[in-house]
Amino acid sequence: MNKAELIKKAKDARGLSYSPYSHFAVGAAVLTKDGQVFEGANIENSAYPLCMCAERNALYNAYMHGYKKDDLVALALIADTDEPCSPCGACRQVISELFPKNAPIYMVSLNGKEKETNIEELLPFAFSGEDLK
Ligand code: THU
Protein backbone atom coordinates (compact mmCIF):
# COMPACT_ATOMS: atom_id res chain seq x y z
CA MET A 1 0.00 0.00 0.00
CA ASN A 2 1.42 3.39 -0.94
CA LYS A 3 1.07 6.76 0.78
CA ALA A 4 -1.85 7.92 -1.39
CA GLU A 5 -3.79 4.72 -0.66
CA LEU A 6 -3.20 5.05 3.09
CA ILE A 7 -4.39 8.67 2.98
CA LYS A 8 -7.51 7.54 1.11
CA LYS A 9 -8.19 5.04 3.92
CA ALA A 10 -7.87 7.83 6.47
CA LYS A 11 -10.20 10.00 4.41
CA ASP A 12 -12.78 7.22 4.21
CA ALA A 13 -12.48 6.63 7.98
CA ARG A 14 -13.18 10.31 8.51
CA GLY A 15 -16.64 9.61 7.13
CA LEU A 16 -17.32 7.51 10.23
CA SER A 17 -16.49 10.35 12.64
CA TYR A 18 -19.07 11.01 15.33
CA SER A 19 -18.48 14.70 15.98
CA PRO A 20 -21.84 16.44 16.62
CA TYR A 21 -20.26 18.86 19.12
CA SER A 22 -17.15 20.15 17.37
CA HIS A 23 -18.38 19.45 13.82
CA PHE A 24 -14.71 18.72 13.17
CA ALA A 25 -14.31 15.28 11.61
CA VAL A 26 -10.91 13.61 11.63
CA GLY A 27 -9.85 10.33 10.05
CA ALA A 28 -6.72 8.28 10.59
CA ALA A 29 -5.23 5.06 9.26
CA VAL A 30 -2.33 2.93 10.47
CA LEU A 31 -0.42 0.65 8.10
CA THR A 32 1.23 -2.55 9.34
CA LYS A 33 4.32 -4.32 7.98
CA ASP A 34 2.15 -7.09 6.58
CA GLY A 35 -0.06 -4.66 4.69
CA GLN A 36 -3.05 -4.44 7.00
CA VAL A 37 -4.71 -1.07 7.57
CA PHE A 38 -6.52 -0.06 10.75
CA GLU A 39 -8.70 3.01 10.68
CA GLY A 40 -9.97 5.39 13.30
CA ALA A 41 -12.15 8.47 13.44
CA ASN A 42 -12.84 10.88 16.27
CA ILE A 43 -15.76 9.84 18.46
CA GLU A 44 -17.19 12.56 20.68
CA ASN A 45 -19.37 12.62 23.78
CA SER A 46 -21.71 15.16 25.38
CA ALA A 47 -19.26 15.04 28.31
CA TYR A 48 -16.59 16.70 26.22
CA PRO A 49 -13.42 15.37 27.93
CA LEU A 50 -14.48 11.88 26.89
CA CYS A 51 -14.04 12.66 23.20
CA MET A 52 -11.52 10.35 21.55
CA CYS A 53 -9.29 11.38 18.67
CA ALA A 54 -9.00 9.59 15.34
CA GLU A 55 -5.29 8.79 15.71
CA ARG A 56 -5.72 7.10 19.06
CA ASN A 57 -8.70 5.11 17.83
CA ALA A 58 -6.69 3.94 14.82
CA LEU A 59 -3.72 2.89 16.96
CA TYR A 60 -5.93 1.17 19.52
CA ASN A 61 -7.71 -0.57 16.66
CA ALA A 62 -4.36 -1.98 15.43
CA TYR A 63 -3.41 -3.11 18.94
CA MET A 64 -6.80 -4.75 19.43
CA HIS A 65 -6.00 -6.86 16.37
CA GLY A 66 -2.75 -8.05 17.92
CA TYR A 67 -0.33 -5.61 16.30
CA LYS A 68 2.42 -3.92 18.32
CA LYS A 69 4.74 -0.95 17.90
CA ASP A 70 7.32 -2.72 15.72
CA ASP A 71 4.61 -4.06 13.41
CA LEU A 72 3.50 -0.55 12.41
CA VAL A 73 5.05 1.33 9.50
CA ALA A 74 3.01 4.47 8.76
CA LEU A 75 0.19 6.63 10.07
CA ALA A 76 -1.97 9.09 8.14
CA LEU A 77 -4.45 11.62 9.48
CA ILE A 78 -6.72 14.01 7.66
CA ALA A 79 -9.17 16.77 8.49
CA ASP A 80 -10.69 19.86 6.91
CA THR A 81 -7.92 22.24 7.91
CA ASP A 82 -6.13 24.97 5.96
CA GLU A 83 -2.78 23.34 6.67
CA PRO A 84 -2.02 19.62 7.10
CA CYS A 85 -3.84 18.46 10.24
CA SER A 86 -1.49 18.09 13.20
CA PRO A 87 -2.02 15.53 16.00
CA CYS A 88 -3.04 16.98 19.38
CA GLY A 89 -0.73 16.74 22.38
CA ALA A 90 -2.51 13.77 23.91
CA CYS A 91 -2.23 11.84 20.65
CA ARG A 92 1.46 12.71 20.40
CA GLN A 93 2.06 11.14 23.79
CA VAL A 94 0.15 8.00 22.80
CA ILE A 95 1.88 7.82 19.41
CA SER A 96 5.26 8.06 21.16
CA GLU A 97 4.35 5.00 23.25
CA LEU A 98 2.67 2.86 20.59
CA PHE A 99 4.22 3.82 17.24
CA PRO A 100 7.85 3.60 16.01
CA LYS A 101 9.79 6.82 16.51
CA ASN A 102 11.07 7.19 12.94
CA ALA A 103 8.07 5.83 11.03
CA PRO A 104 6.36 8.33 8.72
CA ILE A 105 3.32 10.25 9.89
CA TYR A 106 1.42 11.86 7.02
CA MET A 107 -0.48 14.95 8.11
CA VAL A 108 -3.02 15.88 5.47
CA SER A 109 -5.78 18.40 4.85
CA LEU A 110 -8.82 17.85 2.66
CA ASN A 111 -7.58 20.61 0.36
CA GLY A 112 -4.72 18.28 -0.61
CA LYS A 113 -1.85 19.69 1.46
CA GLU A 114 0.44 17.06 2.95
CA LYS A 115 3.34 17.09 5.36
CA GLU A 116 5.43 14.08 6.31
CA THR A 117 6.89 13.97 9.79
CA ASN A 118 7.55 11.49 12.62
CA ILE A 119 6.93 11.38 16.34
CA GLU A 120 10.50 12.39 17.18
CA GLU A 121 9.85 15.68 15.43
CA LEU A 122 6.34 16.06 16.85
CA LEU A 123 7.24 15.23 20.45
CA PRO A 124 10.91 15.72 21.26
CA PHE A 125 12.00 14.94 24.84
CA ALA A 126 8.92 12.75 25.31
CA PHE A 127 8.11 11.33 28.70
CA SER A 128 8.33 7.54 28.48
CA GLY A 129 8.33 4.32 30.45
CA GLU A 130 12.09 4.74 30.84
CA ASP A 131 11.43 7.72 33.11
CA LEU A 132 9.49 5.51 35.51
CA LYS A 133 12.48 3.26 36.24
N1 THU B 1 -9.25 15.62 17.01
C1 THU B 1 -8.72 14.47 16.48
O1 THU B 1 -9.44 13.49 16.27
N2 THU B 1 -7.40 14.45 16.21
C2 THU B 1 -6.55 15.50 16.37
O2 THU B 1 -5.36 15.37 16.20
C3 THU B 1 -7.11 16.82 16.72
C4 THU B 1 -8.46 16.79 17.32
C5 THU B 1 -10.68 15.66 17.30
C6 THU B 1 -11.02 15.71 18.76
C7 THU B 1 -12.38 16.35 18.72
O3 THU B 1 -13.35 15.35 18.47
C8 THU B 1 -12.33 17.27 17.51
O4 THU B 1 -11.24 16.80 16.72
C9 THU B 1 -12.12 18.74 17.84
O5 THU B 1 -11.03 18.92 18.66
CSV table of N, CA and C in Angstrom, one decimal, residues 10 13 24-30 38-43 52-63 72 74-79 84-96 98-99 105-108 119 122:
chain,number,residue,atom,x,y,z
A,10,ALA,N,-7.6,6.9,5.4
A,10,ALA,CA,-7.9,7.8,6.5
A,10,ALA,C,-9.0,8.7,6.1
A,13,ALA,N,-12.2,6.8,6.5
A,13,ALA,CA,-12.5,6.6,8.0
A,13,ALA,C,-13.1,7.9,8.6
A,24,PHE,N,-16.1,18.8,13.7
A,24,PHE,CA,-14.7,18.7,13.2
A,24,PHE,C,-14.4,17.2,13.0
A,25,ALA,N,-14.5,16.7,11.8
A,25,ALA,CA,-14.3,15.3,11.6
A,25,ALA,C,-12.8,15.0,11.2
A,26,VAL,N,-12.3,14.0,11.9
A,26,VAL,CA,-10.9,13.6,11.6
A,26,VAL,C,-10.9,12.1,11.3
A,27,GLY,N,-10.1,11.7,10.4
A,27,GLY,CA,-9.9,10.3,10.1
A,27,GLY,C,-8.4,10.0,10.2
A,28,ALA,N,-8.1,8.7,10.5
A,28,ALA,CA,-6.7,8.3,10.6
A,28,ALA,C,-6.6,6.8,10.1
A,29,ALA,N,-5.4,6.4,9.7
A,29,ALA,CA,-5.2,5.1,9.3
A,29,ALA,C,-3.8,4.7,9.6
A,30,VAL,N,-3.6,3.5,10.1
A,30,VAL,CA,-2.3,2.9,10.5
A,30,VAL,C,-2.0,1.8,9.5
A,38,PHE,N,-5.5,-0.2,9.7
A,38,PHE,CA,-6.5,-0.1,10.8
A,38,PHE,C,-6.9,1.4,10.8
A,39,GLU,N,-8.2,1.6,10.7
A,39,GLU,CA,-8.7,3.0,10.7
A,39,GLU,C,-9.2,3.5,12.0
A,40,GLY,N,-9.3,4.8,12.1
A,40,GLY,CA,-10.0,5.4,13.3
A,40,GLY,C,-10.6,6.7,12.9
A,41,ALA,N,-11.6,7.1,13.6
A,41,ALA,CA,-12.2,8.5,13.4
A,41,ALA,C,-12.4,9.0,14.8
A,42,ASN,N,-12.6,10.3,14.9
A,42,ASN,CA,-12.8,10.9,16.3
A,42,ASN,C,-14.3,10.6,16.7
A,43,ILE,N,-14.5,10.2,17.9
A,43,ILE,CA,-15.8,9.8,18.5
A,43,ILE,C,-16.0,10.7,19.7
A,52,MET,N,-12.7,11.1,21.9
A,52,MET,CA,-11.5,10.3,21.6
A,52,MET,C,-11.1,10.7,20.1
A,53,CYS,N,-9.8,11.0,20.0
A,53,CYS,CA,-9.3,11.4,18.7
A,53,CYS,C,-9.2,10.2,17.7
A,54,ALA,N,-9.1,10.6,16.4
A,54,ALA,CA,-9.0,9.6,15.3
A,54,ALA,C,-7.7,8.8,15.4
A,55,GLU,N,-6.6,9.5,15.7
A,55,GLU,CA,-5.3,8.8,15.7
A,55,GLU,C,-5.2,7.7,16.8
A,56,ARG,N,-5.8,8.1,18.0
A,56,ARG,CA,-5.7,7.1,19.1
A,56,ARG,C,-6.6,5.9,18.7
A,57,ASN,N,-7.8,6.2,18.2
A,57,ASN,CA,-8.7,5.1,17.8
A,57,ASN,C,-8.1,4.2,16.8
A,58,ALA,N,-7.3,4.8,15.8
A,58,ALA,CA,-6.7,3.9,14.8
A,58,ALA,C,-5.6,3.1,15.4
A,59,LEU,N,-4.8,3.7,16.3
A,59,LEU,CA,-3.7,2.9,17.0
A,59,LEU,C,-4.3,1.8,17.9
A,60,TYR,N,-5.3,2.2,18.6
A,60,TYR,CA,-5.9,1.2,19.5
A,60,TYR,C,-6.6,0.1,18.7
A,61,ASN,N,-7.1,0.4,17.6
A,61,ASN,CA,-7.7,-0.6,16.7
A,61,ASN,C,-6.6,-1.6,16.2
A,62,ALA,N,-5.5,-1.1,15.8
A,62,ALA,CA,-4.4,-2.0,15.4
A,62,ALA,C,-4.0,-2.9,16.6
A,63,TYR,N,-3.8,-2.3,17.8
A,63,TYR,CA,-3.4,-3.1,18.9
A,63,TYR,C,-4.5,-4.2,19.3
A,72,LEU,N,4.2,-1.7,13.1
A,72,LEU,CA,3.5,-0.5,12.4
A,72,LEU,C,4.5,0.2,11.6
A,74,ALA,N,3.4,3.1,9.2
A,74,ALA,CA,3.0,4.5,8.8
A,74,ALA,C,1.7,4.8,9.4
A,75,LEU,N,1.5,6.1,9.5
A,75,LEU,CA,0.2,6.6,10.1
A,75,LEU,C,-0.2,7.9,9.3
A,76,ALA,N,-1.5,7.9,8.9
A,76,ALA,CA,-2.0,9.1,8.1
A,76,ALA,C,-3.2,9.7,8.9
A,77,LEU,N,-3.3,11.0,8.9
A,77,LEU,CA,-4.5,11.6,9.5
A,77,LEU,C,-4.9,12.8,8.6
A,78,ILE,N,-6.2,13.0,8.6
A,78,ILE,CA,-6.7,14.0,7.7
A,78,ILE,C,-7.9,14.7,8.3
A,79,ALA,N,-8.0,16.0,8.0
A,79,ALA,CA,-9.2,16.8,8.5
A,79,ALA,C,-9.3,18.0,7.6
A,84,PRO,N,-1.9,21.0,6.7
A,84,PRO,CA,-2.0,19.6,7.1
A,84,PRO,C,-2.4,19.4,8.6
A,85,CYS,N,-3.3,18.6,8.9
A,85,CYS,CA,-3.8,18.5,10.2
A,85,CYS,C,-2.8,17.8,11.1
A,86,SER,N,-2.6,18.5,12.3
A,86,SER,CA,-1.5,18.1,13.2
A,86,SER,C,-2.1,17.4,14.4
A,87,PRO,N,-1.5,16.3,14.8
A,87,PRO,CA,-2.0,15.5,16.0
A,87,PRO,C,-2.0,16.4,17.3
A,88,CYS,N,-3.0,16.2,18.1
A,88,CYS,CA,-3.0,17.0,19.4
A,88,CYS,C,-2.0,16.4,20.3
A,89,GLY,N,-1.8,17.1,21.4
A,89,GLY,CA,-0.7,16.7,22.4
A,89,GLY,C,-1.0,15.4,23.0
A,90,ALA,N,-2.2,15.1,23.3
A,90,ALA,CA,-2.5,13.8,23.9
A,90,ALA,C,-2.2,12.7,22.9
A,91,CYS,N,-2.5,12.9,21.7
A,91,CYS,CA,-2.2,11.8,20.6
A,91,CYS,C,-0.7,11.7,20.5
A,92,ARG,N,0.0,12.8,20.5
A,92,ARG,CA,1.5,12.7,20.4
A,92,ARG,C,2.1,11.8,21.5
A,93,GLN,N,1.6,12.0,22.7
A,93,GLN,CA,2.1,11.1,23.8
A,93,GLN,C,1.7,9.7,23.5
A,94,VAL,N,0.5,9.4,23.1
A,94,VAL,CA,0.1,8.0,22.8
A,94,VAL,C,0.9,7.4,21.6
A,95,ILE,N,1.1,8.3,20.6
A,95,ILE,CA,1.9,7.8,19.4
A,95,ILE,C,3.3,7.5,19.9
A,96,SER,N,3.9,8.3,20.7
A,96,SER,CA,5.3,8.1,21.2
A,96,SER,C,5.4,6.7,21.9
A,98,LEU,N,3.2,4.0,21.3
A,98,LEU,CA,2.7,2.9,20.6
A,98,LEU,C,3.2,2.8,19.1
A,99,PHE,N,3.9,3.8,18.7
A,99,PHE,CA,4.2,3.8,17.2
A,99,PHE,C,5.7,4.1,17.1
A,105,ILE,N,4.7,9.8,9.5
A,105,ILE,CA,3.3,10.3,9.9
A,105,ILE,C,2.9,11.3,8.8
A,106,TYR,N,1.9,11.0,8.1
A,106,TYR,CA,1.4,11.9,7.0
A,106,TYR,C,0.3,12.7,7.5
A,107,MET,N,0.5,14.0,7.7
A,107,MET,CA,-0.5,15.0,8.1
A,107,MET,C,-1.1,15.5,6.8
A,108,VAL,N,-2.4,15.5,6.7
A,108,VAL,CA,-3.0,15.9,5.5
A,108,VAL,C,-4.2,16.8,5.7
A,119,ILE,N,7.3,11.0,15.0
A,119,ILE,CA,6.9,11.4,16.3
A,119,ILE,C,8.1,12.0,17.0
A,122,LEU,N,7.6,15.5,16.3
A,122,LEU,CA,6.3,16.1,16.8
A,122,LEU,C,6.4,16.1,18.4
